[in-house]
């Protein structure tokens, strides 16, 4: 059994083919997936998808890339996260690739997400791009280790990985780990303790080899797990079992039905 810890099923590429997407999951033994919220405007869509399907969970948050959207208050995030299908707070974090001026509002927004996660006891789903130092600093300042979470689509080096692991966070690997030139990601996927490893697709983006460049879907998380098994000289079953157990250990509100 596999779990896709991070996908965007409300995005049109996937939302328009949901029955097919679920069918392909089943064929590939991907039993669960988390539909990740990226803004409040679309959250009801994310939640509806999860409500209609026992195999799907949801998260609530506002992605750091988004500027012209409703700014969430901590209270608002806590209230929305009270829904039993919502198992995490995020996607949140810092993105200095799209916002090279490193704006203060991103750190403010991130701090509110950490505050909300601590209040409702639901872990964080963290996005970091060109911002690893500040991510770790804000995580420490806000005591994010009290609630924990996952560094999603992890692409940083081992030194950053080690610091996130020290804060009790999990590392989730996407299709990038299957890319030939992703040397650093492969190295970190090899070194990450087996009990802190998660897998994801981040679909519809980042399709793994052999689908690279094509639309991604949760079923393809299988290829991510296969590559990590190969890198660590372990069986596919070992990686599938470990990442599934880790998922349910971290996301205590996800019911394994
Ligand atoms: Zn995402």
Coordinates of N, CA and C and ligand atoms in Angstrom, one line a residue:
X1 N 0.8 -1.2 0.0 CA 0.0 0.0 0.0 C 0.9 1.2 0.0
X2 N 0.4 2.3 -0.7 CA 1.1 3.5 -0.8 C 0.2 4.7 -0.4
X3 N 0.8 5.8 0.0 CA 0.0 7.0 0.3 C 0.7 8.1 -0.5
X4 N 0.0 8.9 -1.3 CA 0.5 10.1 -1.9 C 0.2 11.3 -0.9
X5 N 1.3 11.7 -0.2 CA 1.2 12.7 0.9 C 0.9 14.1 0.4
X6 N 0.9 14.3 -0.9 CA 0.8 15.7 -1.4 C 0.3 15.8 -2.9
X7 N -0.9 16.2 -3.1 CA -1.3 16.3 -4.5 C -2.4 17.4 -4.6
X8 N -2.7 17.9 -5.8 CA -3.6 19.0 -6.0 C -4.8 18.5 -6.9
X9 N -5.7 17.7 -6.3 CA -6.7 17.1 -7.1 C -7.8 18.1 -7.6
X10 N -7.8 19.3 -7.0 CA -8.8 20.3 -7.4 C -8.3 21.1 -8.6
X11 N -7.0 21.0 -9.0 CA -6.6 21.7 -10.2 C -7.2 21.0 -11.4
X12 N -7.6 21.8 -12.4 CA -8.4 21.3 -13.5 C -7.9 20.0 -14.2
X13 N -6.5 19.9 -14.4 CA -6.0 18.7 -15.0 C -6.4 17.4 -14.3
X14 N -6.6 17.5 -13.0 CA -7.0 16.3 -12.3 C -8.5 16.3 -11.9
X15 N -9.0 17.4 -11.6 CA -10.4 17.6 -11.1 C -11.4 17.1 -12.2
X16 N -11.0 17.4 -13.5 CA -11.9 17.0 -14.6 C -11.9 15.5 -14.9
X17 N -11.0 14.7 -14.3 CA -10.9 13.3 -14.6 C -10.8 12.5 -13.3
X18 N -11.5 13.0 -12.3 CA -11.4 12.4 -10.9 C -11.7 10.9 -10.9
X19 N -12.8 10.4 -11.5 CA -13.0 8.9 -11.5 C -11.8 8.1 -12.0
X20 N -11.3 8.6 -13.1 CA -10.1 7.9 -13.7 C -8.9 7.9 -12.8
X21 N -8.7 9.1 -12.2 CA -7.6 9.3 -11.3 C -7.7 8.3 -10.1
X22 N -8.9 8.2 -9.5 CA -9.1 7.2 -8.4 C -8.9 5.8 -8.9
X23 N -9.4 5.5 -10.1 CA -9.2 4.1 -10.6 C -7.8 3.8 -10.8
X24 N -7.0 4.7 -11.3 CA -5.5 4.4 -11.5 C -4.8 4.3 -10.1
X25 N -5.3 5.0 -9.1 CA -4.7 4.9 -7.8 C -5.0 3.4 -7.3
X26 N -6.2 3.0 -7.5 CA -6.5 1.6 -7.0 C -5.7 0.6 -7.7
X27 N -5.5 0.7 -9.0 CA -4.7 -0.3 -9.8 C -3.3 -0.3 -9.3
X28 N -2.8 0.8 -8.8 CA -1.4 0.9 -8.4 C -1.2 0.8 -6.8
X29 N -2.3 0.4 -6.2 CA -2.3 0.2 -4.7 C -1.9 1.5 -4.0
X30 N -2.3 2.6 -4.5 CA -2.1 3.9 -3.8 C -3.5 4.1 -3.1
X31 N -3.5 3.8 -1.8 CA -4.8 3.6 -1.1 C -5.3 5.0 -0.6
X32 N -4.4 5.9 -0.4 CA -4.8 7.2 0.1 C -4.0 8.4 -0.5
X33 N -4.6 9.6 -0.5 CA -3.9 10.7 -1.0 C -4.4 12.0 -0.2
X34 N -3.5 13.0 -0.1 CA -3.9 14.2 0.5 C -4.1 15.3 -0.5
X35 N -5.3 15.9 -0.6 CA -5.5 17.0 -1.5 C -5.2 18.3 -0.7
X36 N -4.2 18.9 -1.2 CA -3.6 20.1 -0.4 C -4.2 21.4 -0.8
X37 N -4.6 22.2 0.2 CA -5.2 23.5 -0.1 C -4.1 24.5 -0.3
X38 N -4.3 25.4 -1.3 CA -3.3 26.4 -1.5 C -3.8 27.9 -1.3
X39 N -5.1 28.0 -1.2 CA -5.7 29.3 -0.9 C -7.1 29.1 -0.3
X40 N -7.6 30.2 0.3 CA -9.0 30.0 0.9 C -10.1 30.0 -0.1
X41 N -9.9 30.7 -1.2 CA -10.9 30.9 -2.3 C -11.3 29.5 -2.8
X42 N -10.3 28.6 -2.9 CA -10.6 27.2 -3.5 C -10.7 26.2 -2.4
X43 N -10.7 26.5 -1.2 CA -10.7 25.5 -0.1 C -11.9 24.7 -0.1
X44 N -13.1 25.3 -0.4 CA -14.3 24.5 -0.4 C -14.3 23.4 -1.4
X45 N -13.6 23.7 -2.5 CA -13.5 22.7 -3.6 C -12.6 21.5 -3.1
X46 N -11.5 21.9 -2.5 CA -10.6 20.9 -1.9 C -11.3 20.0 -0.9
X47 N -12.1 20.6 0.0 CA -12.8 19.9 1.0 C -13.9 19.0 0.4
X48 N -14.6 19.5 -0.6 CA -15.7 18.7 -1.2 C -15.1 17.4 -1.8
X49 N -13.9 17.5 -2.4 CA -13.3 16.4 -3.1 C -13.0 15.3 -2.0
X50 N -12.5 15.8 -0.9 CA -12.1 14.9 0.2 C -13.3 14.3 0.9
X51 N -14.4 15.1 1.0 CA -15.6 14.7 1.7 C -16.3 13.5 0.9
X52 N -16.1 13.6 -0.4 CA -16.8 12.7 -1.3 C -16.1 11.3 -1.5
X53 N -14.9 11.2 -0.9 CA -14.1 10.0 -1.2 C -13.3 9.6 0.1
X54 N -13.7 8.4 0.6 CA -13.0 7.9 1.8 C -11.5 7.9 1.7
X55 N -11.0 7.7 0.5 CA -9.5 7.5 0.3 C -8.8 8.9 0.3
X56 N -9.5 10.0 0.4 CA -8.8 11.3 0.2 C -9.0 12.1 1.5
X57 N -7.9 12.8 1.9 CA -7.9 13.7 3.0 C -7.6 15.1 2.4
X58 N -7.7 16.2 3.3 CA -7.5 17.5 2.8 C -6.6 18.3 3.8
X59 N -6.0 19.4 3.3 CA -5.3 20.3 4.2 C -5.8 21.7 3.9
X60 N -5.5 22.6 4.9 CA -6.0 24.0 4.7 C -4.8 24.9 4.9
X61 N -4.6 25.9 3.9 CA -3.5 26.8 4.1 C -3.5 27.7 2.8
X62 N -2.6 28.7 2.9 CA -2.4 29.6 1.8 C -0.9 29.6 1.4
X63 N -0.7 29.1 0.2 CA 0.7 29.0 -0.4 C 1.4 30.3 -0.4
X64 N 2.7 30.3 -0.1 CA 3.5 31.6 -0.1 C 3.6 32.2 -1.5
X65 N 3.3 31.5 -2.6 CA 3.4 32.1 -3.9 C 2.3 33.1 -4.1
X66 N 1.1 32.9 -3.5 CA -0.1 33.7 -3.8 C -0.1 35.1 -3.2
X67 N -0.3 36.1 -4.0 CA -0.3 37.4 -3.5 C -1.8 38.0 -3.5
X68 N -2.5 37.9 -4.6 CA -3.8 38.5 -4.6 C -4.9 37.6 -4.1
X69 N -4.8 37.1 -2.9 CA -5.8 36.2 -2.3 C -6.1 36.7 -0.9
X70 N -7.1 36.1 -0.3 CA -7.5 36.5 1.0 C -6.4 36.0 2.0
X71 N -6.0 36.9 2.9 CA -5.0 36.6 3.9 C -5.6 35.9 5.0
X72 N -5.2 34.7 5.4 CA -5.9 34.0 6.4 C -5.4 34.5 7.8
X73 N -6.3 34.5 8.8 CA -6.0 34.8 10.2 C -5.7 33.4 10.8
X74 N -5.1 33.5 11.9 CA -4.8 32.2 12.7 C -6.1 31.6 13.1
X75 N -7.1 32.4 13.6 CA -8.4 31.9 14.0 C -9.1 31.2 12.9
X76 N -9.0 31.8 11.7 CA -9.7 31.3 10.5 C -9.1 29.9 10.1
X77 N -7.8 29.8 10.2 CA -7.2 28.5 9.8 C -7.6 27.5 10.9
X78 N -7.6 27.8 12.1 CA -8.0 26.9 13.2 C -9.4 26.4 13.0
X79 N -10.3 27.4 12.7 CA -11.7 27.0 12.5 C -11.9 26.1 11.3
X80 N -11.2 26.4 10.2 CA -11.4 25.5 9.0 C -10.7 24.2 9.2
X81 N -9.7 24.1 10.0 CA -9.0 22.8 10.2 C -9.8 21.9 11.2
X82 N -10.8 22.4 11.8 CA -11.6 21.6 12.7 C -12.4 20.5 12.0
X83 N -12.6 20.7 10.7 CA -13.3 19.6 9.9 C -12.5 18.3 10.0
X84 N -13.2 17.2 10.3 CA -12.5 15.9 10.5 C -11.7 15.4 9.3
X85 N -12.0 15.9 8.1 CA -11.3 15.5 6.9 C -10.0 16.3 6.7
X86 N -9.8 17.4 7.5 CA -8.6 18.2 7.4 C -7.6 17.6 8.3
X87 N -6.5 17.1 7.8 CA -5.5 16.4 8.6 C -4.2 17.3 8.8
X88 N -4.1 18.4 8.1 CA -2.9 19.2 8.2 C -3.1 20.7 7.9
X89 N -2.1 21.5 8.3 CA -2.1 22.9 8.0 C -1.1 23.2 6.9
X90 N -1.5 23.7 5.8 CA -0.6 24.0 4.7 C -1.3 23.8 3.4
X91 N -0.8 24.2 2.4 CA 0.6 24.3 2.1 C 1.0 25.7 2.5
X92 N 2.1 25.8 3.3 CA 2.6 27.1 3.8 C 4.1 27.0 3.7
X93 N 4.8 28.2 4.0 CA 6.2 28.2 3.9 C 6.7 29.5 3.3
X94 N 7.9 29.4 2.7 CA 8.5 30.6 2.1 C 9.0 30.3 0.7
X95 N 8.8 31.2 -0.2 CA 9.2 31.0 -1.6 C 10.0 32.2 -2.1
X96 N 11.3 32.2 -2.0 CA 12.1 33.3 -2.5 C 12.5 33.1 -3.9
X97 N 12.0 32.1 -4.6 CA 12.3 31.9 -6.0 C 11.3 32.8 -6.8
X98 N 10.0 32.8 -6.4 CA 9.1 33.6 -7.1 C 9.0 35.0 -6.5
X99 N 9.5 35.2 -5.2 CA 9.5 36.5 -4.6 C 10.9 36.7 -4.1
X100 N 11.8 37.2 -5.0 CA 13.2 37.3 -4.7 C 13.5 38.4 -3.7
X101 N 12.5 39.3 -3.5 CA 12.7 40.4 -2.5 C 12.5 39.9 -1.1
X102 N 12.2 38.6 -0.9 CA 12.0 38.0 0.4 C 11.1 38.8 1.3
X103 N 9.8 39.0 0.8 CA 8.9 39.9 1.5 C 8.5 39.5 2.9
X104 N 8.4 40.4 3.8 CA 8.0 40.2 5.2 C 6.6 39.5 5.3
X105 N 5.7 39.8 4.4 CA 4.4 39.2 4.5 C 4.4 37.7 4.4
X106 N 5.4 37.2 3.7 CA 5.5 35.7 3.6 C 5.8 35.1 5.0
X107 N 6.8 35.7 5.7 CA 7.1 35.2 7.0 C 6.0 35.4 8.0
X108 N 5.3 36.5 7.9 CA 4.1 36.7 8.7 C 3.1 35.7 8.5
X109 N 2.8 35.4 7.3 CA 1.8 34.4 6.9 C 2.2 33.0 7.4
X110 N 3.5 32.7 7.2 CA 4.0 31.4 7.7 C 3.9 31.3 9.2
X111 N 4.2 32.4 9.9 CA 4.1 32.3 11.4 C 2.7 32.0 11.8
X112 N 1.7 32.6 11.1 CA 0.3 32.4 11.5 C -0.1 30.9 11.2
X113 N 0.4 30.3 10.2 CA 0.1 28.9 9.9 C 0.7 28.0 11.1
X114 N 1.9 28.4 11.5 CA 2.6 27.6 12.6 C 1.7 27.7 13.8
X115 N 1.3 29.0 14.1 CA 0.5 29.2 15.3 C -0.8 28.4 15.3
X116 N -1.4 28.4 14.1 CA -2.7 27.6 13.9 C -2.5 26.1 14.1
X117 N -1.4 25.6 13.5 CA -1.1 24.2 13.6 C -0.9 23.8 15.1
X118 N -0.2 24.6 15.8 CA 0.1 24.3 17.2 C -1.2 24.3 18.0
X119 N -2.1 25.3 17.7 CA -3.4 25.3 18.4 C -4.3 24.1 18.1
X120 N -4.3 23.7 16.9 CA -5.3 22.6 16.6 C -4.6 21.2 16.6
X121 N -3.3 21.2 16.8 CA -2.6 19.9 16.9 C -2.5 19.1 15.6
X122 N -2.6 19.9 14.4 CA -2.5 19.2 13.1 C -1.2 19.7 12.5
X123 N -0.4 18.7 12.0 CA 1.0 19.0 11.5 C 1.0 19.9 10.3
X124 N 2.2 20.5 10.1 CA 2.4 21.5 9.0 C 2.9 20.8 7.7
X125 N 2.4 21.3 6.6 CA 2.9 20.9 5.3 C 3.7 22.1 4.7
X126 N 5.0 22.0 4.7 CA 5.9 23.1 4.4 C 6.6 23.1 3.0
X127 N 6.4 24.2 2.4 CA 7.0 24.5 1.1 C 8.2 25.4 1.2
X128 N 9.4 25.0 0.7 CA 10.5 25.9 0.8 C 11.2 26.0 -0.6
X129 N 11.5 27.2 -1.0 CA 12.2 27.3 -2.3 C 13.1 28.5 -2.2
X130 N 14.4 28.3 -2.3 CA 15.5 29.3 -2.1 C 15.3 30.0 -0.8
X131 N 14.9 29.3 0.2 CA 14.5 30.0 1.5 C 14.9 29.2 2.7
X132 N 15.7 28.2 2.5 CA 15.9 27.2 3.6 C 16.4 27.8 4.9
X133 N 17.3 28.8 4.9 CA 17.8 29.4 6.1 C 16.7 30.0 6.9
X134 N 15.9 30.8 6.2 CA 14.8 31.6 6.8 C 13.7 30.6 7.3
X135 N 13.4 29.6 6.5 CA 12.4 28.6 6.9 C 12.8 28.0 8.3
X136 N 14.0 27.5 8.4 CA 14.4 26.9 9.7 C 14.4 27.9 10.8
X137 N 14.8 29.1 10.5 CA 14.9 30.2 11.5 C 13.5 30.4 12.1
X138 N 12.5 30.6 11.1 CA 11.1 30.9 11.6 C 10.5 29.7 12.3
X139 N 10.8 28.5 11.8 CA 10.3 27.3 12.4 C 10.8 27.2 13.9
X140 N 12.1 27.6 14.1 CA 12.6 27.6 15.5 C 12.0 28.7 16.3
X141 N 11.9 29.9 15.7 CA 11.4 31.0 16.5 C 9.9 30.8 17.0
X142 N 9.2 30.1 16.1 CA 7.8 29.9 16.4 C 7.5 28.5 17.1
X143 N 8.5 27.8 17.4 CA 8.4 26.5 18.1 C 7.6 25.5 17.2
X144 N 7.9 25.4 15.9 CA 7.1 24.5 15.1 C 7.4 23.0 15.5
X145 N 8.5 22.8 16.2 CA 8.7 21.4 16.6 C 7.7 20.8 17.5
X146 N 6.9 21.7 18.2 CA 5.9 21.3 19.1 C 4.8 20.5 18.3
X147 N 4.6 20.8 17.1 CA 3.5 20.2 16.3 C 4.0 19.3 15.2
X148 N 5.2 19.6 14.6 CA 5.8 18.8 13.6 C 5.2 19.0 12.3
X149 N 5.6 18.1 11.3 CA 5.0 18.2 10.0 C 6.0 17.6 9.0
X150 N 5.8 18.1 7.7 CA 6.6 17.5 6.6 C 7.2 18.6 5.8
X151 N 8.4 18.5 5.4 CA 9.0 19.3 4.4 C 8.7 18.7 3.0
X152 N 7.7 19.3 2.3 CA 7.2 18.6 1.2 C 8.1 18.9 -0.1
X153 N 8.1 17.9 -1.0 CA 8.9 18.0 -2.2 C 10.3 18.4 -1.9
X154 N 11.0 17.7 -1.0 CA 12.2 18.1 -0.5 C 13.3 18.1 -1.6
X155 N 14.0 19.2 -1.7 CA 15.1 19.3 -2.7 C 16.4 20.0 -2.1
X156 N 16.4 20.2 -0.8 CA 17.6 20.8 -0.2 C 18.6 19.8 0.0
X157 N 19.8 20.3 0.5 CA 20.9 19.4 0.7 C 20.8 18.7 2.1
X158 N 21.8 17.8 2.4 CA 21.7 17.0 3.6 C 21.8 17.9 4.8
X159 N 22.6 19.0 4.8 CA 22.8 19.8 6.0 C 21.4 20.4 6.4
X160 N 20.6 20.9 5.4 CA 19.3 21.4 5.7 C 18.4 20.3 6.1
X161 N 18.5 19.2 5.5 CA 17.7 18.0 5.9 C 17.9 17.6 7.3
X162 N 19.2 17.6 7.7 CA 19.5 17.2 9.1 C 18.9 18.2 10.1
X163 N 18.9 19.4 9.8 CA 18.3 20.4 10.7 C 16.8 20.3 10.8
X164 N 16.1 20.0 9.7 CA 14.7 19.8 9.7 C 14.4 18.5 10.4
X165 N 15.2 17.5 10.3 CA 15.0 16.2 11.0 C 15.2 16.4 12.5
X166 N 16.1 17.2 12.8 CA 16.4 17.5 14.2 C 15.2 18.2 14.9
X167 N 14.4 19.0 14.1 CA 13.2 19.6 14.6 C 12.0 18.6 14.6
X168 N 12.3 17.4 14.3 CA 11.2 16.4 14.3 C 10.4 16.3 13.0
X169 N 10.9 17.0 12.0 CA 10.1 17.0 10.7 C 10.4 15.8 9.9
X170 N 9.4 15.4 9.0 CA 9.6 14.4 8.0 C 10.0 15.0 6.7
X171 N 10.6 14.2 5.8 CA 11.0 14.7 4.5 C 10.1 13.9 3.5
X172 N 9.5 14.6 2.6 CA 8.7 14.0 1.5 C 9.4 14.2 0.2
X173 N 9.5 13.1 -0.5 CA 10.2 13.1 -1.8 C 9.2 13.0 -3.0
X174 N 9.4 13.8 -4.0 CA 8.5 13.8 -5.2 C 9.2 13.1 -6.4
X175 N 8.6 13.2 -7.5 CA 9.1 12.7 -8.8 C 10.5 13.2 -9.1
X176 N 10.9 14.3 -8.5 CA 12.2 14.8 -8.8 C 13.3 13.8 -8.5
X177 N 13.1 13.0 -7.5 CA 14.1 12.0 -7.1 C 14.4 11.0 -8.2
X178 N 13.5 10.9 -9.2 CA 13.7 10.0 -10.3 C 14.4 10.6 -11.5
X179 N 14.6 12.0 -11.4 CA 15.3 12.7 -12.5 C 16.8 12.3 -12.4
X180 N 17.4 12.1 -13.6 CA 18.8 11.6 -13.7 C 19.8 12.6 -13.0
X181 N 19.5 13.9 -13.2 CA 20.5 14.9 -12.7 C 20.3 15.3 -11.2
X182 N 19.3 14.7 -10.6 CA 18.9 15.2 -9.2 C 19.8 14.5 -8.1
X183 N 21.1 14.8 -8.3 CA 22.1 14.1 -7.4 C 21.9 14.3 -6.0
X184 N 21.7 15.6 -5.6 CA 21.6 15.9 -4.2 C 20.3 15.3 -3.6
X185 N 19.2 15.4 -4.3 CA 17.9 14.8 -3.8 C 18.1 13.3 -3.6
X186 N 18.7 12.7 -4.6 CA 19.0 11.2 -4.5 C 19.8 10.9 -3.2
X187 N 20.8 11.7 -3.0 CA 21.7 11.5 -1.8 C 20.9 11.6 -0.5
X188 N 20.0 12.7 -0.4 CA 19.2 12.9 0.8 C 18.2 11.8 1.0
X189 N 17.6 11.3 -0.1 CA 16.6 10.2 -0.1 C 17.3 8.9 0.4
X190 N 18.6 8.8 0.2 CA 19.3 7.6 0.7 C 19.6 7.7 2.1
X191 N 20.0 8.9 2.6 CA 20.4 9.1 4.0 C 19.3 9.3 5.0
X192 N 18.1 9.8 4.5 CA 17.0 10.1 5.4 C 16.6 8.8 6.2
X193 N 16.5 9.0 7.6 CA 16.1 7.8 8.3 C 14.8 7.2 7.8
X194 N 14.7 5.9 7.7 CA 13.6 5.2 7.1 C 12.3 5.6 7.8
X195 N 12.3 5.9 9.1 CA 11.1 6.3 9.8 C 10.7 7.8 9.7
X196 N 11.4 8.5 8.8 CA 11.0 9.9 8.6 C 10.8 10.2 7.1
X197 N 10.6 9.2 6.4 CA 10.5 9.3 4.9 C 9.0 9.3 4.5
X198 N 8.6 10.2 3.6 CA 7.3 10.2 3.0 C 7.5 10.3 1.4
X199 N 6.4 9.9 0.7 CA 6.5 10.0 -0.7 C 5.2 10.8 -1.2
X200 N 5.4 11.5 -2.3 CA 4.3 12.3 -2.8 C 4.5 12.5 -4.3
X201 N 3.4 13.0 -5.0 CA 3.5 13.4 -6.4 C 3.6 14.9 -6.6
X202 N 3.0 15.7 -5.8 CA 2.8 17.1 -6.0 C 2.0 17.3 -7.4
X203 N 1.3 16.2 -7.8 CA 0.5 16.3 -9.0 C -0.5 17.4 -9.0
X204 N -0.8 18.1 -10.1 CA -0.4 17.6 -11.5 C 1.0 18.0 -12.0
X205 N 1.9 18.5 -11.1 CA 3.2 18.9 -11.5 C 4.2 17.7 -11.3
X206 N 5.4 17.9 -11.8 CA 6.6 17.1 -11.5 C 6.4 15.6 -11.7
X207 N 5.8 15.2 -12.8 CA 5.7 13.7 -13.1 C 7.0 13.0 -13.0
X208 N 7.1 11.9 -12.4 CA 8.3 11.1 -12.3 C 8.7 10.5 -13.7
X209 N 9.9 10.1 -13.9 CA 10.3 9.2 -15.0 C 9.5 7.9 -14.8
X210 N 8.9 7.4 -15.8 CA 8.9 7.6 -17.2 C 7.9 8.6 -17.8
X211 N 7.3 9.4 -16.9 CA 6.2 10.3 -17.4 C 6.7 11.7 -17.4
X212 N 8.0 11.9 -17.1 CA 8.5 13.3 -17.0 C 8.0 14.2 -18.1
X213 N 7.5 15.4 -17.7 CA 7.0 16.4 -18.7 C 5.5 16.2 -19.0
X214 N 5.0 15.1 -18.6 CA 3.5 14.9 -18.8 C 2.7 15.2 -17.5
X215 N 1.4 15.3 -17.6 CA 0.6 15.6 -16.4 C 0.8 14.4 -15.4
X216 N 1.0 14.8 -14.1 CA 1.2 13.8 -13.1 C -0.1 13.5 -12.4
X217 N -0.1 12.3 -11.7 CA -1.3 11.9 -10.9 C -0.9 11.0 -9.8
X218 N -1.7 10.9 -8.7 CA -1.3 10.2 -7.5 C -0.8 8.8 -7.8
X219 N -1.4 8.1 -8.8 CA -0.9 6.7 -9.0 C 0.6 6.6 -9.3
X220 N 1.2 7.7 -9.8 CA 2.6 7.7 -10.2 C 3.5 7.7 -9.0
X221 N 2.9 7.9 -7.8 CA 3.8 7.9 -6.6 C 4.5 6.6 -6.4
X222 N 4.0 5.6 -7.1 CA 4.7 4.3 -7.1 C 6.1 4.4 -7.7
X223 N 6.3 5.2 -8.7 CA 7.6 5.4 -9.3 C 8.6 6.1 -8.4
X224 N 8.1 7.0 -7.5 CA 8.9 7.6 -6.6 C 9.4 6.6 -5.5
X225 N 8.5 5.8 -5.0 CA 8.8 4.8 -4.0 C 9.8 3.7 -4.6
X226 N 9.6 3.4 -5.9 CA 10.5 2.4 -6.6 C 11.9 2.9 -6.7
X227 N 12.0 4.2 -7.0 CA 13.4 4.8 -7.1 C 14.1 4.9 -5.7
X228 N 13.3 5.3 -4.7 CA 13.9 5.3 -3.4 C 14.4 3.9 -2.9
X229 N 13.5 2.9 -3.2 CA 13.9 1.5 -2.9 C 15.2 1.2 -3.6
X230 N 15.3 1.5 -4.9 CA 16.5 1.2 -5.6 C 17.7 1.9 -5.0
X231 N 17.6 3.2 -4.7 CA 18.7 4.0 -4.1 C 19.2 3.4 -2.8
X232 N 18.3 2.8 -2.0 CA 18.6 2.4 -0.7 C 18.8 0.8 -0.7
X233 N 18.8 0.2 -1.9 CA 18.9 -1.2 -2.0 C 18.0 -2.0 -1.0
X234 N 16.7 -1.5 -1.0 CA 15.7 -2.1 -0.2 C 14.6 -2.6 -1.2
X235 N 13.7 -3.4 -0.7 CA 12.6 -3.8 -1.6 C 11.5 -2.7 -1.7
X236 N 10.8 -2.7 -2.8 CA 9.7 -1.8 -2.9 C 8.7 -1.9 -1.8
X237 N 8.4 -3.1 -1.4 CA 7.5 -3.3 -0.3 C 7.9 -2.7 1.0
X238 N 9.2 -2.7 1.3 CA 9.8 -2.1 2.5 C 9.5 -0.6 2.5
X239 N 9.8 0.0 1.4 CA 9.6 1.5 1.3 C 8.1 1.8 1.3
X240 N 7.3 1.0 0.7 CA 5.8 1.2 0.7 C 5.3 1.1 2.1
X241 N 5.7 0.1 2.8 CA 5.2 -0.1 4.1 C 5.7 1.0 5.1
X242 N 7.0 1.3 5.0 CA 7.6 2.4 5.9 C 6.9 3.7 5.7
X243 N 6.8 4.1 4.4 CA 6.2 5.5 4.1 C 4.7 5.5 4.5
X244 N 4.0 4.4 4.4 CA 2.6 4.4 4.8 C 2.5 4.5 6.3
X245 N 3.3 3.7 7.0 CA 3.3 3.8 8.5 C 3.7 5.2 8.9
X246 N 4.7 5.8 8.3 CA 5.1 7.1 8.7 C 4.0 8.1 8.5
X247 N 3.3 8.0 7.4 CA 2.2 8.9 7.1 C 1.2 8.9 8.2
X248 N 0.8 7.7 8.7 CA -0.3 7.6 9.7 C 0.3 8.0 11.1
X249 N 1.6 7.8 11.3 CA 2.2 8.2 12.5 C 2.2 9.8 12.6
X250 N 2.6 10.4 11.5 CA 2.6 11.9 11.5 C 1.2 12.5 11.5
X251 N 0.4 12.0 10.6 CA -1.0 12.6 10.5 C -2.0 11.8 11.3
X252 N -2.0 12.1 12.6 CA -2.8 11.4 13.5 C -4.3 11.5 13.2
X253 N -4.7 12.5 12.5 CA -6.1 12.7 12.2 C -6.6 12.0 11.0
X254 N -5.6 11.3 10.3 CA -6.0 10.5 9.1 C -6.5 9.2 9.6
X255 N -7.7 8.8 9.2 CA -8.2 7.5 9.6 C -7.9 6.5 8.5
X256 N -7.3 5.4 9.0 CA -6.9 4.3 8.1 C -8.1 3.3 8.1
X257 N -8.9 3.5 7.1 CA -10.2 2.7 7.0 C -10.0 1.4 6.3
Ligands
LIG1 ZN1 1.9 21.6 -3.6

